[in-house]
Amino acid sequence: MVPVITIDGPSGSGKGTVARRLAVRLGFGLLDSGALYRLTALASQNAGLAPQTPEVVDMARRLDCRFDEQGKVFLNEENVSRELRTETIGAVASQIAARPEVRDALLQRQRDFARPPGLVADGRDMGTVVFPEAPAKIFLDASAEVRADRRYKQLIENGFDANFTALVEEIRQRDERDRNRSVAPLRPADDALVVDSSDLSVDEVEATLWRYAQDRLADQG
Ligand code: DC
């Protein structure tokens, strides 16, 4: 069985950064499952489809996308890495992700990322739905203010405009939707290690997750 490390949590908890670091350190592949929901959102938007239309499900199923080693994301062979990270696409992705048929359409595609020597899977339901048998499951959390502050700095660094108060509000609304939706709500798996990263540096989070992953993978043999 291919070893999978799942890292779930809300946006801004820092899971993307540590997931990438762990994957590089272990020589494992990386699944950024949020990018698949964002790609579906972007493809739908480009096609002029509203988030609730039936065609969005087909869009998810037929997504022609590719991830390269540097973390660049391609849609129909076009580099969309930057467009994918906008707040607008994030908000549409969250609405689309609340639809069970869309989640179903993306399920097998996510599981196909589990190839030797192993996978680090980053998302909301990696440990609960997509890889319930994973030997190492982590749930990374942080307060809404800390997450808004990180997001704010990230947006400014990347040359986007940002408004802190609006970001806190958006993060709260998205959390609410992600945690309370009926399918695959954002919650830790029963056997997940829960880590609050509010007062931890990225290096500290990485060290904690690294130790846990090493122990769990060793136990698996
Ligand atoms: O992690 P992210 O911000 O790129 O995710 C974009 C949206 O997709 C977010 O609102 C939650 C949703 N998502 C999900 O429902 N399940 C996942 N495994 C990953 C993301």
PDB file of C-alpha atoms and ligand atoms in Angstrom:
ATOM      1  CA  MET A   1       0.000   0.000   0.000  1.00  0.00           C
ATOM      2  CA  VAL A   2       1.291   3.475  -0.907  1.00  0.00           C
ATOM      3  CA  PRO A   3       1.926   5.509   2.270  1.00  0.00           C
ATOM      4  CA  VAL A   4      -0.232   8.651   2.385  1.00  0.00           C
ATOM      5  CA  ILE A   5       0.101  11.561   4.805  1.00  0.00           C
ATOM      6  CA  THR A   6      -3.061  13.655   4.944  1.00  0.00           C
ATOM      7  CA  ILE A   7      -3.004  17.278   6.043  1.00  0.00           C
ATOM      8  CA  ASP A   8      -6.434  18.852   6.457  1.00  0.00           C
ATOM      9  CA  GLY A   9      -7.445  22.209   7.832  1.00  0.00           C
ATOM     10  CA  PRO A  10      -8.939  25.595   6.976  1.00  0.00           C
ATOM     11  CA  SER A  11      -7.332  28.024   4.550  1.00  0.00           C
ATOM     12  CA  GLY A  12      -4.500  30.005   6.076  1.00  0.00           C
ATOM     13  CA  SER A  13      -3.612  27.308   8.608  1.00  0.00           C
ATOM     14  CA  GLY A  14      -0.289  26.948   6.781  1.00  0.00           C
ATOM     15  CA  LYS A  15      -0.971  23.448   5.478  1.00  0.00           C
ATOM     16  CA  GLY A  16       0.029  24.223   1.878  1.00  0.00           C
ATOM     17  CA  THR A  17       3.532  25.295   2.881  1.00  0.00           C
ATOM     18  CA  VAL A  18       4.212  22.412   5.270  1.00  0.00           C
ATOM     19  CA  ALA A  19       2.627  19.876   2.928  1.00  0.00           C
ATOM     20  CA  ARG A  20       5.090  20.936   0.224  1.00  0.00           C
ATOM     21  CA  ARG A  21       8.048  20.863   2.643  1.00  0.00           C
ATOM     22  CA  LEU A  22       7.167  17.382   3.912  1.00  0.00           C
ATOM     23  CA  ALA A  23       6.670  16.070   0.387  1.00  0.00           C
ATOM     24  CA  VAL A  24      10.097  17.366  -0.688  1.00  0.00           C
ATOM     25  CA  ARG A  25      11.792  15.980   2.448  1.00  0.00           C
ATOM     26  CA  LEU A  26      10.247  12.553   1.994  1.00  0.00           C
ATOM     27  CA  GLY A  27      10.573  12.487  -1.788  1.00  0.00           C
ATOM     28  CA  PHE A  28       6.779  11.970  -1.948  1.00  0.00           C
ATOM     29  CA  GLY A  29       4.282  13.357  -4.454  1.00  0.00           C
ATOM     30  CA  LEU A  30       1.997  16.206  -3.458  1.00  0.00           C
ATOM     31  CA  LEU A  31      -1.743  16.597  -3.933  1.00  0.00           C
ATOM     32  CA  ASP A  32      -3.111  20.127  -3.544  1.00  0.00           C
ATOM     33  CA  SER A  33      -6.769  19.104  -3.631  1.00  0.00           C
ATOM     34  CA  GLY A  34      -7.971  22.694  -3.183  1.00  0.00           C
ATOM     35  CA  ALA A  35      -6.387  23.458  -6.557  1.00  0.00           C
ATOM     36  CA  LEU A  36      -8.744  20.927  -8.196  1.00  0.00           C
ATOM     37  CA  TYR A  37     -11.761  22.765  -6.765  1.00  0.00           C
ATOM     38  CA  ARG A  38     -10.215  26.073  -7.811  1.00  0.00           C
ATOM     39  CA  LEU A  39      -9.528  24.715 -11.311  1.00  0.00           C
ATOM     40  CA  THR A  40     -13.158  23.624 -11.606  1.00  0.00           C
ATOM     41  CA  ALA A  41     -14.200  27.109 -10.479  1.00  0.00           C
ATOM     42  CA  LEU A  42     -11.902  28.801 -12.994  1.00  0.00           C
ATOM     43  CA  ALA A  43     -12.890  26.529 -15.889  1.00  0.00           C
ATOM     44  CA  SER A  44     -16.569  27.117 -15.068  1.00  0.00           C
ATOM     45  CA  GLN A  45     -16.094  30.843 -14.837  1.00  0.00           C
ATOM     46  CA  ASN A  46     -14.234  30.902 -18.162  1.00  0.00           C
ATOM     47  CA  ALA A  47     -17.141  29.012 -19.714  1.00  0.00           C
ATOM     48  CA  GLY A  48     -19.650  31.469 -18.230  1.00  0.00           C
ATOM     49  CA  LEU A  49     -21.249  28.826 -15.976  1.00  0.00           C
ATOM     50  CA  ALA A  50     -22.833  29.743 -12.627  1.00  0.00           C
ATOM     51  CA  PRO A  51     -21.600  27.600  -9.668  1.00  0.00           C
ATOM     52  CA  GLN A  52     -24.911  25.748  -9.227  1.00  0.00           C
ATOM     53  CA  THR A  53     -25.436  24.650 -12.848  1.00  0.00           C
ATOM     54  CA  PRO A  54     -25.312  20.928 -13.799  1.00  0.00           C
ATOM     55  CA  GLU A  55     -22.572  21.570 -16.393  1.00  0.00           C
ATOM     56  CA  VAL A  56     -20.104  22.353 -13.595  1.00  0.00           C
ATOM     57  CA  VAL A  57     -20.082  18.646 -12.648  1.00  0.00           C
ATOM     58  CA  ASP A  58     -19.012  17.714 -16.186  1.00  0.00           C
ATOM     59  CA  MET A  59     -16.403  20.415 -16.016  1.00  0.00           C
ATOM     60  CA  ALA A  60     -14.971  18.789 -12.864  1.00  0.00           C
ATOM     61  CA  ARG A  61     -14.995  15.337 -14.451  1.00  0.00           C
ATOM     62  CA  ARG A  62     -13.287  16.441 -17.662  1.00  0.00           C
ATOM     63  CA  LEU A  63     -10.785  18.895 -16.196  1.00  0.00           C
ATOM     64  CA  ASP A  64      -7.635  18.911 -18.342  1.00  0.00           C
ATOM     65  CA  CYS A  65      -5.047  19.958 -15.788  1.00  0.00           C
ATOM     66  CA  ARG A  66      -1.453  19.327 -14.833  1.00  0.00           C
ATOM     67  CA  PHE A  67       0.807  20.151 -11.878  1.00  0.00           C
ATOM     68  CA  ASP A  68       4.550  20.536 -12.393  1.00  0.00           C
ATOM     69  CA  GLU A  69       7.462  19.946 -10.001  1.00  0.00           C
ATOM     70  CA  GLN A  70       7.679  23.627  -9.026  1.00  0.00           C
ATOM     71  CA  GLY A  71       4.023  23.730  -8.041  1.00  0.00           C
ATOM     72  CA  LYS A  72       2.829  25.482 -11.203  1.00  0.00           C
ATOM     73  CA  VAL A  73      -0.710  24.577 -12.261  1.00  0.00           C
ATOM     74  CA  PHE A  74      -1.864  24.278 -15.870  1.00  0.00           C
ATOM     75  CA  LEU A  75      -5.421  24.273 -17.226  1.00  0.00           C
ATOM     76  CA  ASN A  76      -5.657  23.186 -20.874  1.00  0.00           C
ATOM     77  CA  GLU A  77      -1.851  23.580 -20.956  1.00  0.00           C
ATOM     78  CA  GLU A  78      -2.091  27.238 -19.905  1.00  0.00           C
ATOM     79  CA  ASN A  79      -0.280  28.304 -16.731  1.00  0.00           C
ATOM     80  CA  VAL A  80      -3.091  29.499 -14.416  1.00  0.00           C
ATOM     81  CA  SER A  81      -1.161  29.391 -11.107  1.00  0.00           C
ATOM     82  CA  ARG A  82      -1.700  33.071 -10.399  1.00  0.00           C
ATOM     83  CA  GLU A  83      -5.363  33.324 -11.430  1.00  0.00           C
ATOM     84  CA  LEU A  84      -6.130  30.286  -9.318  1.00  0.00           C
ATOM     85  CA  ARG A  85      -5.115  32.016  -6.088  1.00  0.00           C
ATOM     86  CA  THR A  86      -7.461  35.025  -6.294  1.00  0.00           C
ATOM     87  CA  GLU A  87     -10.138  35.534  -3.631  1.00  0.00           C
ATOM     88  CA  THR A  88     -12.868  35.467  -6.307  1.00  0.00           C
ATOM     89  CA  ILE A  89     -11.853  31.991  -7.483  1.00  0.00           C
ATOM     90  CA  GLY A  90     -11.518  30.861  -3.845  1.00  0.00           C
ATOM     91  CA  ALA A  91     -15.074  31.975  -3.121  1.00  0.00           C
ATOM     92  CA  VAL A  92     -16.500  30.230  -6.225  1.00  0.00           C
ATOM     93  CA  ALA A  93     -14.451  27.105  -5.383  1.00  0.00           C
ATOM     94  CA  SER A  94     -16.007  27.035  -1.920  1.00  0.00           C
ATOM     95  CA  GLN A  95     -19.542  27.146  -3.382  1.00  0.00           C
ATOM     96  CA  ILE A  96     -18.710  24.464  -5.932  1.00  0.00           C
ATOM     97  CA  ALA A  97     -17.058  22.304  -3.262  1.00  0.00           C
ATOM     98  CA  ALA A  98     -20.327  22.225  -1.303  1.00  0.00           C
ATOM     99  CA  ARG A  99     -21.961  20.217  -4.135  1.00  0.00           C
ATOM    100  CA  PRO A 100     -21.802  16.423  -3.558  1.00  0.00           C
ATOM    101  CA  GLU A 101     -21.809  15.630  -7.316  1.00  0.00           C
ATOM    102  CA  VAL A 102     -18.740  17.814  -7.824  1.00  0.00           C
ATOM    103  CA  ARG A 103     -16.928  16.123  -4.926  1.00  0.00           C
ATOM    104  CA  ASP A 104     -17.799  12.731  -6.402  1.00  0.00           C
ATOM    105  CA  ALA A 105     -16.524  13.782  -9.803  1.00  0.00           C
ATOM    106  CA  LEU A 106     -13.139  14.689  -8.285  1.00  0.00           C
ATOM    107  CA  LEU A 107     -12.785  11.716  -5.921  1.00  0.00           C
ATOM    108  CA  GLN A 108     -11.048   9.157  -8.149  1.00  0.00           C
ATOM    109  CA  ARG A 109      -8.795  11.799  -9.675  1.00  0.00           C
ATOM    110  CA  GLN A 110      -7.534  12.613  -6.169  1.00  0.00           C
ATOM    111  CA  ARG A 111      -6.990   8.948  -5.268  1.00  0.00           C
ATOM    112  CA  ASP A 112      -4.961   8.474  -8.456  1.00  0.00           C
ATOM    113  CA  PHE A 113      -2.301  10.765  -6.962  1.00  0.00           C
ATOM    114  CA  ALA A 114      -1.351   7.982  -4.512  1.00  0.00           C
ATOM    115  CA  ARG A 115       1.647   6.484  -6.307  1.00  0.00           C
ATOM    116  CA  PRO A 116       4.946   5.104  -4.953  1.00  0.00           C
ATOM    117  CA  PRO A 117       6.973   6.083  -3.042  1.00  0.00           C
ATOM    118  CA  GLY A 118       4.179   8.013  -1.278  1.00  0.00           C
ATOM    119  CA  LEU A 119       1.897  11.035  -1.169  1.00  0.00           C
ATOM    120  CA  VAL A 120       1.301  14.092   0.977  1.00  0.00           C
ATOM    121  CA  ALA A 121      -2.340  15.124   0.440  1.00  0.00           C
ATOM    122  CA  ASP A 122      -3.449  18.617   1.404  1.00  0.00           C
ATOM    123  CA  GLY A 123      -7.131  19.552   1.707  1.00  0.00           C
ATOM    124  CA  ARG A 124     -10.252  19.500   3.849  1.00  0.00           C
ATOM    125  CA  ASP A 125     -11.393  15.874   3.668  1.00  0.00           C
ATOM    126  CA  MET A 126      -8.175  14.006   2.852  1.00  0.00           C
ATOM    127  CA  GLY A 127      -8.197  12.035   6.131  1.00  0.00           C
ATOM    128  CA  THR A 128     -11.968  11.661   6.439  1.00  0.00           C
ATOM    129  CA  VAL A 129     -13.116  10.842   2.880  1.00  0.00           C
ATOM    130  CA  VAL A 130     -10.440  10.609   0.199  1.00  0.00           C
ATOM    131  CA  PHE A 131      -7.761   8.612   2.079  1.00  0.00           C
ATOM    132  CA  PRO A 132      -9.490   7.199   5.187  1.00  0.00           C
ATOM    133  CA  GLU A 133      -6.862   4.420   5.409  1.00  0.00           C
ATOM    134  CA  ALA A 134      -3.894   6.817   5.467  1.00  0.00           C
ATOM    135  CA  PRO A 135      -1.371   5.879   8.193  1.00  0.00           C
ATOM    136  CA  ALA A 136      -0.610   9.520   9.110  1.00  0.00           C
ATOM    137  CA  LYS A 137      -3.377  12.122   9.445  1.00  0.00           C
ATOM    138  CA  ILE A 138      -2.932  15.696  10.543  1.00  0.00           C
ATOM    139  CA  PHE A 139      -5.450  18.462  11.142  1.00  0.00           C
ATOM    140  CA  LEU A 140      -3.830  21.887  11.120  1.00  0.00           C
ATOM    141  CA  ASP A 141      -5.841  24.757  12.563  1.00  0.00           C
ATOM    142  CA  ALA A 142      -5.299  28.442  13.485  1.00  0.00           C
ATOM    143  CA  SER A 143      -7.499  31.320  14.649  1.00  0.00           C
ATOM    144  CA  ALA A 144      -9.417  33.314  11.985  1.00  0.00           C
ATOM    145  CA  GLU A 145      -7.391  36.477  12.775  1.00  0.00           C
ATOM    146  CA  VAL A 146      -4.035  34.739  12.416  1.00  0.00           C
ATOM    147  CA  ARG A 147      -5.169  33.162   9.164  1.00  0.00           C
ATOM    148  CA  ALA A 148      -6.457  36.488   7.796  1.00  0.00           C
ATOM    149  CA  ASP A 149      -3.154  38.128   8.725  1.00  0.00           C
ATOM    150  CA  ARG A 150      -1.152  35.431   6.879  1.00  0.00           C
ATOM    151  CA  ARG A 151      -3.423  35.688   3.851  1.00  0.00           C
ATOM    152  CA  TYR A 152      -3.134  39.488   3.884  1.00  0.00           C
ATOM    153  CA  LYS A 153       0.679  39.359   3.841  1.00  0.00           C
ATOM    154  CA  GLN A 154       0.647  36.712   1.110  1.00  0.00           C
ATOM    155  CA  LEU A 155      -1.654  38.795  -1.110  1.00  0.00           C
ATOM    156  CA  ILE A 156       0.401  41.978  -0.668  1.00  0.00           C
ATOM    157  CA  GLU A 157       3.629  40.043  -1.340  1.00  0.00           C
ATOM    158  CA  ASN A 158       2.141  38.749  -4.584  1.00  0.00           C
ATOM    159  CA  GLY A 159       1.126  42.230  -5.701  1.00  0.00           C
ATOM    160  CA  PHE A 160      -2.619  41.936  -5.011  1.00  0.00           C
ATOM    161  CA  ASP A 161      -4.742  44.568  -3.197  1.00  0.00           C
ATOM    162  CA  ALA A 162      -6.027  43.411   0.174  1.00  0.00           C
ATOM    163  CA  ASN A 163      -8.279  44.653   2.965  1.00  0.00           C
ATOM    164  CA  PHE A 164      -7.668  42.995   6.353  1.00  0.00           C
ATOM    165  CA  THR A 165     -11.174  43.469   7.816  1.00  0.00           C
ATOM    166  CA  ALA A 166     -12.800  42.152   4.652  1.00  0.00           C
ATOM    167  CA  LEU A 167     -10.431  39.163   4.723  1.00  0.00           C
ATOM    168  CA  VAL A 168     -11.367  38.211   8.315  1.00  0.00           C
ATOM    169  CA  GLU A 169     -15.027  38.349   7.316  1.00  0.00           C
ATOM    170  CA  GLU A 170     -14.480  36.298   4.143  1.00  0.00           C
ATOM    171  CA  ILE A 171     -12.472  33.688   6.052  1.00  0.00           C
ATOM    172  CA  ARG A 172     -15.233  33.384   8.663  1.00  0.00           C
ATOM    173  CA  GLN A 173     -17.882  32.936   5.980  1.00  0.00           C
ATOM    174  CA  ARG A 174     -15.849  30.367   4.075  1.00  0.00           C
ATOM    175  CA  ASP A 175     -15.110  28.448   7.298  1.00  0.00           C
ATOM    176  CA  GLU A 176     -18.761  28.454   8.178  1.00  0.00           C
ATOM    177  CA  ARG A 177     -19.640  27.007   4.779  1.00  0.00           C
ATOM    178  CA  ASP A 178     -16.791  24.451   4.791  1.00  0.00           C
ATOM    179  CA  ARG A 179     -17.427  23.262   8.369  1.00  0.00           C
ATOM    180  CA  ASN A 180     -21.215  23.069   8.148  1.00  0.00           C
ATOM    181  CA  ARG A 181     -21.830  21.637   4.718  1.00  0.00           C
ATOM    182  CA  SER A 182     -23.570  18.282   4.643  1.00  0.00           C
ATOM    183  CA  VAL A 183     -20.968  16.502   2.489  1.00  0.00           C
ATOM    184  CA  ALA A 184     -17.370  16.097   3.629  1.00  0.00           C
ATOM    185  CA  PRO A 185     -17.466  18.924   6.173  1.00  0.00           C
ATOM    186  CA  LEU A 186     -14.143  20.291   7.368  1.00  0.00           C
ATOM    187  CA  ARG A 187     -13.357  18.310  10.530  1.00  0.00           C
ATOM    188  CA  PRO A 188     -10.454  16.285  11.913  1.00  0.00           C
ATOM    189  CA  ALA A 189     -10.529  12.530  11.291  1.00  0.00           C
ATOM    190  CA  ASP A 190     -11.036  10.602  14.555  1.00  0.00           C
ATOM    191  CA  ASP A 191      -7.446   9.382  14.416  1.00  0.00           C
ATOM    192  CA  ALA A 192      -5.862  12.695  13.325  1.00  0.00           C
ATOM    193  CA  LEU A 193      -3.176  14.613  15.173  1.00  0.00           C
ATOM    194  CA  VAL A 194      -4.663  18.102  15.737  1.00  0.00           C
ATOM    195  CA  VAL A 195      -2.130  20.951  15.692  1.00  0.00           C
ATOM    196  CA  ASP A 196      -2.964  24.617  16.308  1.00  0.00           C
ATOM    197  CA  SER A 197      -0.454  26.694  14.374  1.00  0.00           C
ATOM    198  CA  SER A 198      -1.610  30.129  15.668  1.00  0.00           C
ATOM    199  CA  ASP A 199       1.500  30.632  17.808  1.00  0.00           C
ATOM    200  CA  LEU A 200       3.937  28.450  15.885  1.00  0.00           C
ATOM    201  CA  SER A 201       6.420  29.344  13.151  1.00  0.00           C
ATOM    202  CA  VAL A 202       6.365  27.391   9.901  1.00  0.00           C
ATOM    203  CA  ASP A 203       9.586  25.652  10.995  1.00  0.00           C
ATOM    204  CA  GLU A 204       7.995  24.615  14.303  1.00  0.00           C
ATOM    205  CA  VAL A 205       4.919  23.246  12.536  1.00  0.00           C
ATOM    206  CA  GLU A 206       7.123  21.381  10.081  1.00  0.00           C
ATOM    207  CA  ALA A 207       9.190  19.863  12.914  1.00  0.00           C
ATOM    208  CA  THR A 208       6.044  18.666  14.748  1.00  0.00           C
ATOM    209  CA  LEU A 209       4.507  17.162  11.627  1.00  0.00           C
ATOM    210  CA  TRP A 210       7.794  15.597  10.545  1.00  0.00           C
ATOM    211  CA  ARG A 211       8.236  13.767  13.864  1.00  0.00           C
ATOM    212  CA  TYR A 212       4.651  12.528  13.801  1.00  0.00           C
ATOM    213  CA  ALA A 213       4.854  11.401  10.158  1.00  0.00           C
ATOM    214  CA  GLN A 214       8.155   9.577  10.771  1.00  0.00           C
ATOM    215  CA  ASP A 215       6.665   7.718  13.754  1.00  0.00           C
ATOM    216  CA  ARG A 216       3.510   6.771  11.901  1.00  0.00           C
ATOM    217  CA  LEU A 217       5.320   5.633   8.772  1.00  0.00           C
ATOM    218  CA  ALA A 218       7.776   3.578  10.867  1.00  0.00           C
ATOM    219  CA  ASP A 219       4.835   1.898  12.631  1.00  0.00           C
ATOM    220  CA  GLN A 220       3.395   0.989   9.254  1.00  0.00           C
ATOM    221  CA  GLY A 221       6.662  -0.732   8.411  1.00  0.00           C
TER     222      GLY A 221
HETATM  223  O1   DC B   1      -7.423  25.133   0.050  1.00  0.00           O
HETATM  224  P1   DC B   1      -8.032  26.062  -0.959  1.00  0.00           P
HETATM  225  O2   DC B   1      -8.305  27.439  -0.399  1.00  0.00           O
HETATM  226  O3   DC B   1      -7.280  26.118  -2.227  1.00  0.00           O
HETATM  227  O4   DC B   1      -9.477  25.417  -1.293  1.00  0.00           O
HETATM  228  C1   DC B   1     -10.402  26.060  -2.123  1.00  0.00           C
HETATM  229  C2   DC B   1     -11.823  25.640  -1.729  1.00  0.00           C
HETATM  230  O5   DC B   1     -12.028  24.261  -2.014  1.00  0.00           O
HETATM  231  C3   DC B   1     -12.148  25.843  -0.247  1.00  0.00           C
HETATM  232  O6   DC B   1     -13.294  26.662  -0.093  1.00  0.00           O
HETATM  233  C4   DC B   1     -12.472  24.501   0.285  1.00  0.00           C
HETATM  234  C5   DC B   1     -12.595  23.605  -0.905  1.00  0.00           C
HETATM  235  N1   DC B   1     -11.908  22.333  -0.696  1.00  0.00           N
HETATM  236  C6   DC B   1     -12.659  21.258  -0.301  1.00  0.00           C
HETATM  237  O7   DC B   1     -13.862  21.393  -0.087  1.00  0.00           O
HETATM  238  N2   DC B   1     -12.066  20.049  -0.134  1.00  0.00           N
HETATM  239  C7   DC B   1     -10.757  19.897  -0.327  1.00  0.00           C
HETATM  240  N3   DC B   1     -10.204  18.702  -0.158  1.00  0.00           N
HETATM  241  C8   DC B   1      -9.955  21.005  -0.702  1.00  0.00           C
HETATM  242  C9   DC B   1     -10.568  22.217  -0.866  1.00  0.00           C
END
